[in-house]
Amino acid sequence: MNLSLIDPFILAQDYPDALTGKVRSGHAACIRFNRKGDFLATGRVDGTVVIFDIETNGVARKLRGHTRQIQALSWSGDGRYLLSSSQDWKCILWDLQDGTKLRTVRFEAPVYIAELHPLNPFLFVASLFEDQPLLVDISSCIPFKHQLSSVPKRPKLDRQDLNEKQALQDAKQSTCVTVFTTRGDYIIAGTNKGWLNIIEVKSREIVHSTRLCNGIIILLRLSASGRDMVSNASDRVIRTIPIPNLSQPGLDMDAIKIEVEHKFQDVVNRLSWNHVAFSSTGDYVAASTFMNHDIYVWERGHGSLVKILEGPKEELGVIEWHPHRPFVAACGIETGRVYLWSIITPQRWSALAPDFAEVEENVEYVEREDEFDIHPIEEIHKRRLDLEDETLDVLTVDPVKGDSVHDIFSMPVLLDIVDSESEEEIVAVGPGTLRRKSPGQGREWMNGVESTNDAEEPGSFKKVATTAPEKTQIRSRKR
């Protein structure tokens, strides 16, 4: 869309305001934007990973390798590699250059969430169900798994007063979510007892711990700058936390303080939150609600609620904010559709010409004397030749905000992909009755077979087969 046709006040808006579209290919359980924001990866309940093109809303790639529901997705920094973790106890690293499995890692428990290193796509951290997290190195064909501790590092004064009962309780803690810092030097882990552990990647030891809440830390997500973190816990409170520069030389880990900046919650309805996400600038926090179909958007500057996005009449699960635009995507829990919210931009046609004016009602137009004069054919032909001499650049792609030198990978488009469009795989056959669509349904025209669901066209004749009793009745009527 031409930027000159858009109202500049709308361009300054940093959060979406309306539901503008939806895509679907199967039942999506989780979603994730890549760093550029041109592709959206969705993980389905049947173990298939589907990648959508944001510009066309079409399917760009389908990756099949898991047998159960996808739990989490993670893109590499250059967008070439995609890590998928599933309930089938496996993590697969996909090479999107050709869509092949580059590495497959099996664990001894289902995977909660797995996150790729921001700079090294062959290193990731995984949080397992009722088990300790693992730092996995897949540089070679044989993966190396390094177990990480979940026992918080208490201050020296607390260690002296720590009794045997508290020590046993700390030993039973398990990590629910892990995330790398921006440079990848540290891992921030959240436990089922509300502790935040900062783990150094090089030594794989906990260097700092702090108590965030009394409930389970469900999700941790860093902003694009890496200076802020948002957490979702089972106590129905969303917290934003400024993260200090952990890579600063000479930093004393025992002296740092991690304090909560804002707490977002619904005091009246006591709503729980399914998923949270930062905006592209980190100034807003969006969250999907439990047993509700609204998305809440808060502004971090004043800590106030600025928007409630209304959409479909179903509960929303995972929510993701576009890395560069006021654009939000969320997947429905019941249907698995991916719903898209953005800004509706009315075009400002007065930007087409300086003397062009928009009017609310029709006005009588008085033409000029020479406005509709007929020009000679030679002059018209000369103008066309002059226009043909102009060179149009249709190959150069304008750089996207946030691109850097290493963002040079562009996923090739597969023109022969099966089911490249978004399809509805569950069809209604009656009131309250659903069934799965057959593989060839809707494509009978390819085999020259007439579809049974199509209505008969007026004036067309169709041969109807009759049974033997019906033929006897017809003969008796003729007699």
Short mmCIF file of N, CA and C in Angstrom, two decimals, residues 225-350:
data_model
loop_
_atom_site.label_atom_id
_atom_site.label_comp_id
_atom_site.label_asym_id
_atom_site.label_seq_id
_atom_site.Cartn_x
_atom_site.Cartn_y
_atom_site.Cartn_z
N SER A 225 14.79 -5.77 22.39
CA SER A 225 16.08 -5.23 22.83
C SER A 225 16.75 -6.09 23.88
N GLY A 226 16.02 -6.97 24.53
CA GLY A 226 16.57 -7.81 25.57
C GLY A 226 16.72 -7.13 26.91
N ARG A 227 16.23 -5.91 27.02
CA ARG A 227 16.38 -5.19 28.29
C ARG A 227 15.21 -5.40 29.24
N ASP A 228 14.13 -5.97 28.74
CA ASP A 228 12.95 -6.18 29.58
C ASP A 228 12.45 -7.60 29.38
N MET A 229 11.77 -8.09 30.39
CA MET A 229 11.22 -9.45 30.36
C MET A 229 9.81 -9.42 30.93
N VAL A 230 8.93 -10.22 30.34
CA VAL A 230 7.57 -10.35 30.84
C VAL A 230 7.37 -11.80 31.27
N SER A 231 6.65 -11.98 32.37
CA SER A 231 6.43 -13.32 32.91
C SER A 231 4.94 -13.52 33.16
N ASN A 232 4.52 -14.75 32.97
CA ASN A 232 3.15 -15.17 33.26
C ASN A 232 3.22 -16.29 34.28
N ALA A 233 2.50 -16.14 35.37
CA ALA A 233 2.56 -17.12 36.45
C ALA A 233 1.16 -17.60 36.78
N SER A 234 1.10 -18.66 37.57
CA SER A 234 -0.18 -19.25 37.94
C SER A 234 -0.95 -18.43 38.97
N ASP A 235 -0.35 -17.37 39.51
CA ASP A 235 -1.06 -16.52 40.48
C ASP A 235 -1.89 -15.43 39.79
N ARG A 236 -2.08 -15.54 38.45
CA ARG A 236 -2.93 -14.64 37.66
C ARG A 236 -2.38 -13.22 37.61
N VAL A 237 -1.08 -13.08 37.67
CA VAL A 237 -0.44 -11.76 37.61
C VAL A 237 0.63 -11.80 36.53
N ILE A 238 0.59 -10.80 35.64
CA ILE A 238 1.61 -10.64 34.61
C ILE A 238 2.60 -9.58 35.10
N ARG A 239 3.89 -9.90 35.06
CA ARG A 239 4.92 -9.00 35.58
C ARG A 239 5.90 -8.62 34.49
N THR A 240 6.26 -7.35 34.44
CA THR A 240 7.34 -6.88 33.58
C THR A 240 8.54 -6.57 34.45
N ILE A 241 9.70 -7.04 33.99
CA ILE A 241 10.91 -6.99 34.81
C ILE A 241 12.05 -6.42 33.97
N PRO A 242 12.67 -5.31 34.37
CA PRO A 242 13.89 -4.84 33.68
C PRO A 242 15.05 -5.80 33.96
N ILE A 243 15.77 -6.16 32.89
CA ILE A 243 16.89 -7.08 33.01
C ILE A 243 18.19 -6.28 32.94
N PRO A 244 19.07 -6.39 33.93
CA PRO A 244 20.35 -5.66 33.86
C PRO A 244 21.25 -6.23 32.77
N ASN A 245 22.26 -5.48 32.41
CA ASN A 245 23.23 -5.92 31.40
C ASN A 245 24.13 -6.97 32.02
N LEU A 246 23.81 -8.22 31.78
CA LEU A 246 24.56 -9.31 32.40
C LEU A 246 25.93 -9.51 31.77
N SER A 247 26.14 -8.97 30.57
CA SER A 247 27.43 -9.13 29.89
C SER A 247 28.41 -8.02 30.26
N GLN A 248 28.04 -7.16 31.17
CA GLN A 248 28.93 -6.08 31.58
C GLN A 248 30.16 -6.64 32.29
N PRO A 249 31.36 -6.25 31.89
CA PRO A 249 32.57 -6.81 32.54
C PRO A 249 32.67 -6.37 33.99
N GLY A 250 33.09 -7.30 34.82
CA GLY A 250 33.26 -7.02 36.25
C GLY A 250 31.97 -6.95 37.03
N LEU A 251 30.87 -7.50 36.47
CA LEU A 251 29.59 -7.43 37.16
C LEU A 251 29.54 -8.47 38.28
N ASP A 252 29.15 -8.01 39.47
CA ASP A 252 29.01 -8.91 40.62
C ASP A 252 27.58 -9.48 40.61
N MET A 253 27.45 -10.77 40.35
CA MET A 253 26.14 -11.40 40.25
C MET A 253 25.39 -11.40 41.57
N ASP A 254 26.11 -11.40 42.68
CA ASP A 254 25.44 -11.39 43.98
C ASP A 254 24.87 -10.01 44.31
N ALA A 255 25.34 -8.98 43.61
CA ALA A 255 24.92 -7.62 43.93
C ALA A 255 23.77 -7.13 43.05
N ILE A 256 23.47 -7.84 41.98
CA ILE A 256 22.41 -7.37 41.09
C ILE A 256 21.05 -7.60 41.74
N LYS A 257 20.10 -6.75 41.37
CA LYS A 257 18.74 -6.85 41.89
C LYS A 257 17.77 -6.90 40.72
N ILE A 258 16.91 -7.88 40.75
CA ILE A 258 15.87 -8.02 39.73
C ILE A 258 14.53 -7.69 40.40
N GLU A 259 13.98 -6.55 40.04
CA GLU A 259 12.75 -6.08 40.66
C GLU A 259 11.65 -5.97 39.63
N VAL A 260 10.43 -6.13 40.09
CA VAL A 260 9.26 -6.08 39.22
C VAL A 260 8.92 -4.62 38.93
N GLU A 261 8.73 -4.31 37.65
CA GLU A 261 8.38 -2.94 37.25
C GLU A 261 6.88 -2.71 37.34
N HIS A 262 6.08 -3.57 36.68
CA HIS A 262 4.62 -3.43 36.68
C HIS A 262 4.00 -4.81 36.91
N LYS A 263 2.81 -4.77 37.50
CA LYS A 263 1.99 -5.97 37.67
C LYS A 263 0.65 -5.72 36.99
N PHE A 264 0.33 -6.56 36.03
CA PHE A 264 -0.93 -6.44 35.30
C PHE A 264 -1.84 -7.59 35.71
N GLN A 265 -3.06 -7.26 36.11
CA GLN A 265 -4.02 -8.28 36.52
C GLN A 265 -5.42 -7.71 36.43
N ASP A 266 -6.39 -8.61 36.40
CA ASP A 266 -7.80 -8.22 36.42
C ASP A 266 -8.30 -8.41 37.84
N VAL A 267 -8.39 -7.31 38.57
CA VAL A 267 -8.76 -7.40 39.99
C VAL A 267 -10.23 -7.75 40.14
N VAL A 268 -11.07 -7.31 39.21
CA VAL A 268 -12.51 -7.51 39.35
C VAL A 268 -12.90 -8.94 39.00
N ASN A 269 -12.54 -9.39 37.80
CA ASN A 269 -12.95 -10.72 37.33
C ASN A 269 -11.97 -11.82 37.69
N ARG A 270 -10.78 -11.46 38.16
CA ARG A 270 -9.75 -12.44 38.53
C ARG A 270 -9.48 -13.40 37.38
N LEU A 271 -9.20 -12.84 36.21
CA LEU A 271 -8.96 -13.66 35.03
C LEU A 271 -7.55 -14.26 35.08
N SER A 272 -7.44 -15.46 34.53
CA SER A 272 -6.13 -16.08 34.32
C SER A 272 -5.70 -15.81 32.88
N TRP A 273 -4.39 -15.91 32.66
CA TRP A 273 -3.82 -15.55 31.36
C TRP A 273 -3.21 -16.78 30.72
N ASN A 274 -3.56 -17.02 29.46
CA ASN A 274 -3.01 -18.17 28.75
C ASN A 274 -1.61 -17.91 28.22
N HIS A 275 -1.40 -16.73 27.64
CA HIS A 275 -0.12 -16.44 27.00
C HIS A 275 0.08 -14.94 26.97
N VAL A 276 1.34 -14.50 26.98
CA VAL A 276 1.66 -13.07 26.96
C VAL A 276 2.73 -12.82 25.91
N ALA A 277 2.81 -11.56 25.46
CA ALA A 277 3.79 -11.19 24.44
C ALA A 277 4.09 -9.71 24.54
N PHE A 278 5.34 -9.34 24.19
CA PHE A 278 5.74 -7.95 24.10
C PHE A 278 5.40 -7.41 22.72
N SER A 279 5.22 -6.09 22.63
CA SER A 279 5.05 -5.46 21.33
C SER A 279 6.41 -5.35 20.65
N SER A 280 6.40 -4.86 19.41
CA SER A 280 7.66 -4.76 18.66
C SER A 280 8.62 -3.78 19.30
N THR A 281 8.11 -2.73 19.90
CA THR A 281 8.95 -1.74 20.57
C THR A 281 9.16 -2.04 22.05
N GLY A 282 8.41 -2.97 22.60
CA GLY A 282 8.51 -3.27 24.02
C GLY A 282 7.72 -2.34 24.90
N ASP A 283 6.93 -1.42 24.30
CA ASP A 283 6.15 -0.46 25.10
C ASP A 283 4.80 -1.00 25.51
N TYR A 284 4.36 -2.10 24.92
CA TYR A 284 3.04 -2.66 25.21
C TYR A 284 3.17 -4.15 25.53
N VAL A 285 2.22 -4.63 26.31
CA VAL A 285 2.14 -6.05 26.67
C VAL A 285 0.74 -6.54 26.33
N ALA A 286 0.66 -7.64 25.60
CA ALA A 286 -0.62 -8.23 25.21
C ALA A 286 -0.75 -9.60 25.84
N ALA A 287 -1.97 -9.97 26.20
CA ALA A 287 -2.20 -11.25 26.86
C ALA A 287 -3.55 -11.81 26.43
N SER A 288 -3.60 -13.12 26.23
CA SER A 288 -4.85 -13.82 25.97
C SER A 288 -5.38 -14.38 27.28
N THR A 289 -6.71 -14.44 27.40
CA THR A 289 -7.35 -14.76 28.67
C THR A 289 -7.87 -16.19 28.69
N PHE A 290 -7.92 -16.75 29.88
CA PHE A 290 -8.43 -18.11 30.09
C PHE A 290 -9.96 -18.08 30.16
N MET A 291 -10.60 -18.97 29.40
CA MET A 291 -12.06 -19.07 29.34
C MET A 291 -12.70 -17.75 28.90
N ASN A 292 -12.02 -17.05 27.99
CA ASN A 292 -12.52 -15.79 27.47
C ASN A 292 -11.96 -15.61 26.06
N HIS A 293 -12.57 -14.73 25.28
CA HIS A 293 -12.15 -14.54 23.90
C HIS A 293 -11.58 -13.16 23.64
N ASP A 294 -11.14 -12.46 24.68
CA ASP A 294 -10.59 -11.12 24.52
C ASP A 294 -9.08 -11.14 24.70
N ILE A 295 -8.44 -10.13 24.08
CA ILE A 295 -7.01 -9.91 24.23
C ILE A 295 -6.82 -8.55 24.90
N TYR A 296 -6.11 -8.54 26.01
CA TYR A 296 -5.86 -7.31 26.77
C TYR A 296 -4.50 -6.74 26.36
N VAL A 297 -4.47 -5.42 26.17
CA VAL A 297 -3.24 -4.72 25.79
C VAL A 297 -2.99 -3.62 26.82
N TRP A 298 -1.81 -3.68 27.48
CA TRP A 298 -1.42 -2.68 28.48
C TRP A 298 -0.27 -1.84 27.95
N GLU A 299 -0.22 -0.61 28.43
CA GLU A 299 0.89 0.29 28.11
C GLU A 299 1.82 0.35 29.30
N ARG A 300 3.11 0.14 29.04
CA ARG A 300 4.07 0.00 30.14
C ARG A 300 4.46 1.33 30.77
N GLY A 301 4.33 2.43 30.02
CA GLY A 301 4.74 3.72 30.57
C GLY A 301 3.97 4.09 31.82
N HIS A 302 2.65 3.94 31.78
CA HIS A 302 1.81 4.26 32.94
C HIS A 302 1.23 3.01 33.60
N GLY A 303 1.44 1.85 32.97
CA GLY A 303 0.90 0.62 33.55
C GLY A 303 -0.60 0.52 33.46
N SER A 304 -1.20 1.10 32.41
CA SER A 304 -2.65 1.14 32.30
C SER A 304 -3.11 0.31 31.10
N LEU A 305 -4.36 -0.11 31.17
CA LEU A 305 -4.98 -0.87 30.08
C LEU A 305 -5.43 0.11 29.00
N VAL A 306 -4.97 -0.11 27.76
CA VAL A 306 -5.27 0.82 26.67
C VAL A 306 -6.24 0.23 25.65
N LYS A 307 -6.35 -1.10 25.56
CA LYS A 307 -7.19 -1.69 24.53
C LYS A 307 -7.58 -3.10 24.91
N ILE A 308 -8.82 -3.47 24.59
CA ILE A 308 -9.29 -4.85 24.69
C ILE A 308 -9.71 -5.27 23.29
N LEU A 309 -8.94 -6.16 22.69
CA LEU A 309 -9.21 -6.61 21.33
C LEU A 309 -10.27 -7.69 21.35
N GLU A 310 -11.38 -7.42 20.70
CA GLU A 310 -12.45 -8.40 20.60
C GLU A 310 -12.35 -9.12 19.28
N GLY A 311 -12.60 -10.41 19.32
CA GLY A 311 -12.46 -11.18 18.10
C GLY A 311 -13.46 -12.31 18.02
N PRO A 312 -13.00 -13.51 17.81
CA PRO A 312 -13.90 -14.66 17.66
C PRO A 312 -14.51 -15.07 18.99
N LYS A 313 -15.57 -15.82 18.90
CA LYS A 313 -16.25 -16.30 20.11
C LYS A 313 -15.68 -17.62 20.57
N GLU A 314 -14.37 -17.65 20.74
CA GLU A 314 -13.71 -18.83 21.28
C GLU A 314 -12.49 -18.40 22.07
N GLU A 315 -12.05 -19.27 22.93
CA GLU A 315 -10.89 -18.97 23.77
C GLU A 315 -9.62 -18.98 22.93
N LEU A 316 -8.74 -18.04 23.21
CA LEU A 316 -7.49 -17.91 22.47
C LEU A 316 -6.34 -18.44 23.31
N GLY A 317 -5.40 -19.11 22.64
CA GLY A 317 -4.26 -19.69 23.33
C GLY A 317 -3.01 -18.84 23.16
N VAL A 318 -2.08 -19.33 22.34
CA VAL A 318 -0.80 -18.65 22.15
C VAL A 318 -1.02 -17.37 21.36
N ILE A 319 -0.39 -16.28 21.79
CA ILE A 319 -0.49 -14.98 21.14
C ILE A 319 0.92 -14.51 20.82
N GLU A 320 1.08 -13.93 19.62
CA GLU A 320 2.38 -13.41 19.19
C GLU A 320 2.20 -12.04 18.56
N TRP A 321 3.14 -11.15 18.85
CA TRP A 321 3.15 -9.80 18.28
C TRP A 321 4.19 -9.74 17.18
N HIS A 322 3.83 -9.11 16.05
CA HIS A 322 4.76 -8.99 14.92
C HIS A 322 6.01 -8.23 15.36
N PRO A 323 7.20 -8.63 14.90
CA PRO A 323 8.43 -7.98 15.38
C PRO A 323 8.62 -6.54 14.92
N HIS A 324 7.86 -6.06 13.90
CA HIS A 324 8.08 -4.70 13.41
C HIS A 324 6.80 -3.91 13.21
N ARG A 325 5.65 -4.50 13.31
CA ARG A 325 4.40 -3.82 12.98
C ARG A 325 3.39 -3.98 14.11
N PRO A 326 2.39 -3.10 14.18
CA PRO A 326 1.28 -3.30 15.14
C PRO A 326 0.34 -4.38 14.62
N PHE A 327 0.76 -5.60 14.77
CA PHE A 327 0.09 -6.74 14.16
C PHE A 327 0.16 -7.90 15.15
N VAL A 328 -0.99 -8.45 15.52
CA VAL A 328 -1.06 -9.50 16.53
C VAL A 328 -1.72 -10.73 15.92
N ALA A 329 -1.16 -11.90 16.23
CA ALA A 329 -1.71 -13.18 15.80
C ALA A 329 -1.96 -14.05 17.02
N ALA A 330 -3.06 -14.77 17.01
CA ALA A 330 -3.42 -15.66 18.12
C ALA A 330 -4.16 -16.86 17.55
N CYS A 331 -3.97 -18.02 18.16
CA CYS A 331 -4.62 -19.24 17.67
C CYS A 331 -5.77 -19.61 18.61
N GLY A 332 -6.89 -20.00 18.01
CA GLY A 332 -8.04 -20.43 18.79
C GLY A 332 -7.86 -21.84 19.31
N ILE A 333 -8.30 -22.06 20.53
CA ILE A 333 -8.12 -23.38 21.15
C ILE A 333 -9.11 -24.40 20.59
N GLU A 334 -10.33 -23.98 20.31
CA GLU A 334 -11.35 -24.94 19.87
C GLU A 334 -11.19 -25.31 18.40
N THR A 335 -11.05 -24.33 17.53
CA THR A 335 -11.00 -24.60 16.09
C THR A 335 -9.58 -24.69 15.55
N GLY A 336 -8.59 -24.11 16.23
CA GLY A 336 -7.23 -24.12 15.72
C GLY A 336 -6.95 -23.09 14.66
N ARG A 337 -7.88 -22.17 14.41
CA ARG A 337 -7.63 -21.10 13.45
C ARG A 337 -6.65 -20.08 14.04
N VAL A 338 -5.93 -19.40 13.16
CA VAL A 338 -5.02 -18.33 13.56
C VAL A 338 -5.68 -17.02 13.18
N TYR A 339 -6.01 -16.21 14.16
CA TYR A 339 -6.69 -14.93 13.95
C TYR A 339 -5.67 -13.80 13.95
N LEU A 340 -5.92 -12.80 13.10
CA LEU A 340 -4.98 -11.70 12.89
C LEU A 340 -5.66 -10.37 13.21
N TRP A 341 -4.99 -9.57 14.03
CA TRP A 341 -5.46 -8.22 14.37
C TRP A 341 -4.44 -7.21 13.84
N SER A 342 -4.93 -6.15 13.26
CA SER A 342 -4.05 -5.08 12.78
C SER A 342 -4.83 -3.78 12.75
N ILE A 343 -4.27 -2.78 12.10
CA ILE A 343 -4.89 -1.46 12.01
C ILE A 343 -5.61 -1.34 10.68
N ILE A 344 -6.86 -0.92 10.72
CA ILE A 344 -7.61 -0.64 9.49
C ILE A 344 -7.25 0.77 9.04
N THR A 345 -6.61 0.87 7.89
CA THR A 345 -6.09 2.13 7.42
C THR A 345 -6.96 2.68 6.29
N PRO A 346 -7.83 3.65 6.54
CA PRO A 346 -8.57 4.29 5.44
C PRO A 346 -7.62 5.13 4.59
N GLN A 347 -7.75 5.00 3.28
CA GLN A 347 -6.84 5.68 2.38
C GLN A 347 -7.17 7.17 2.29
N ARG A 348 -6.15 7.97 2.24
CA ARG A 348 -6.27 9.42 2.18
C ARG A 348 -6.03 9.84 0.73
N TRP A 349 -7.08 9.91 -0.06
CA TRP A 349 -6.96 10.16 -1.49
C TRP A 349 -6.53 11.59 -1.80
N SER A 350 -6.59 12.48 -0.85
CA SER A 350 -6.14 13.85 -1.11
C SER A 350 -4.64 13.94 -1.33
#
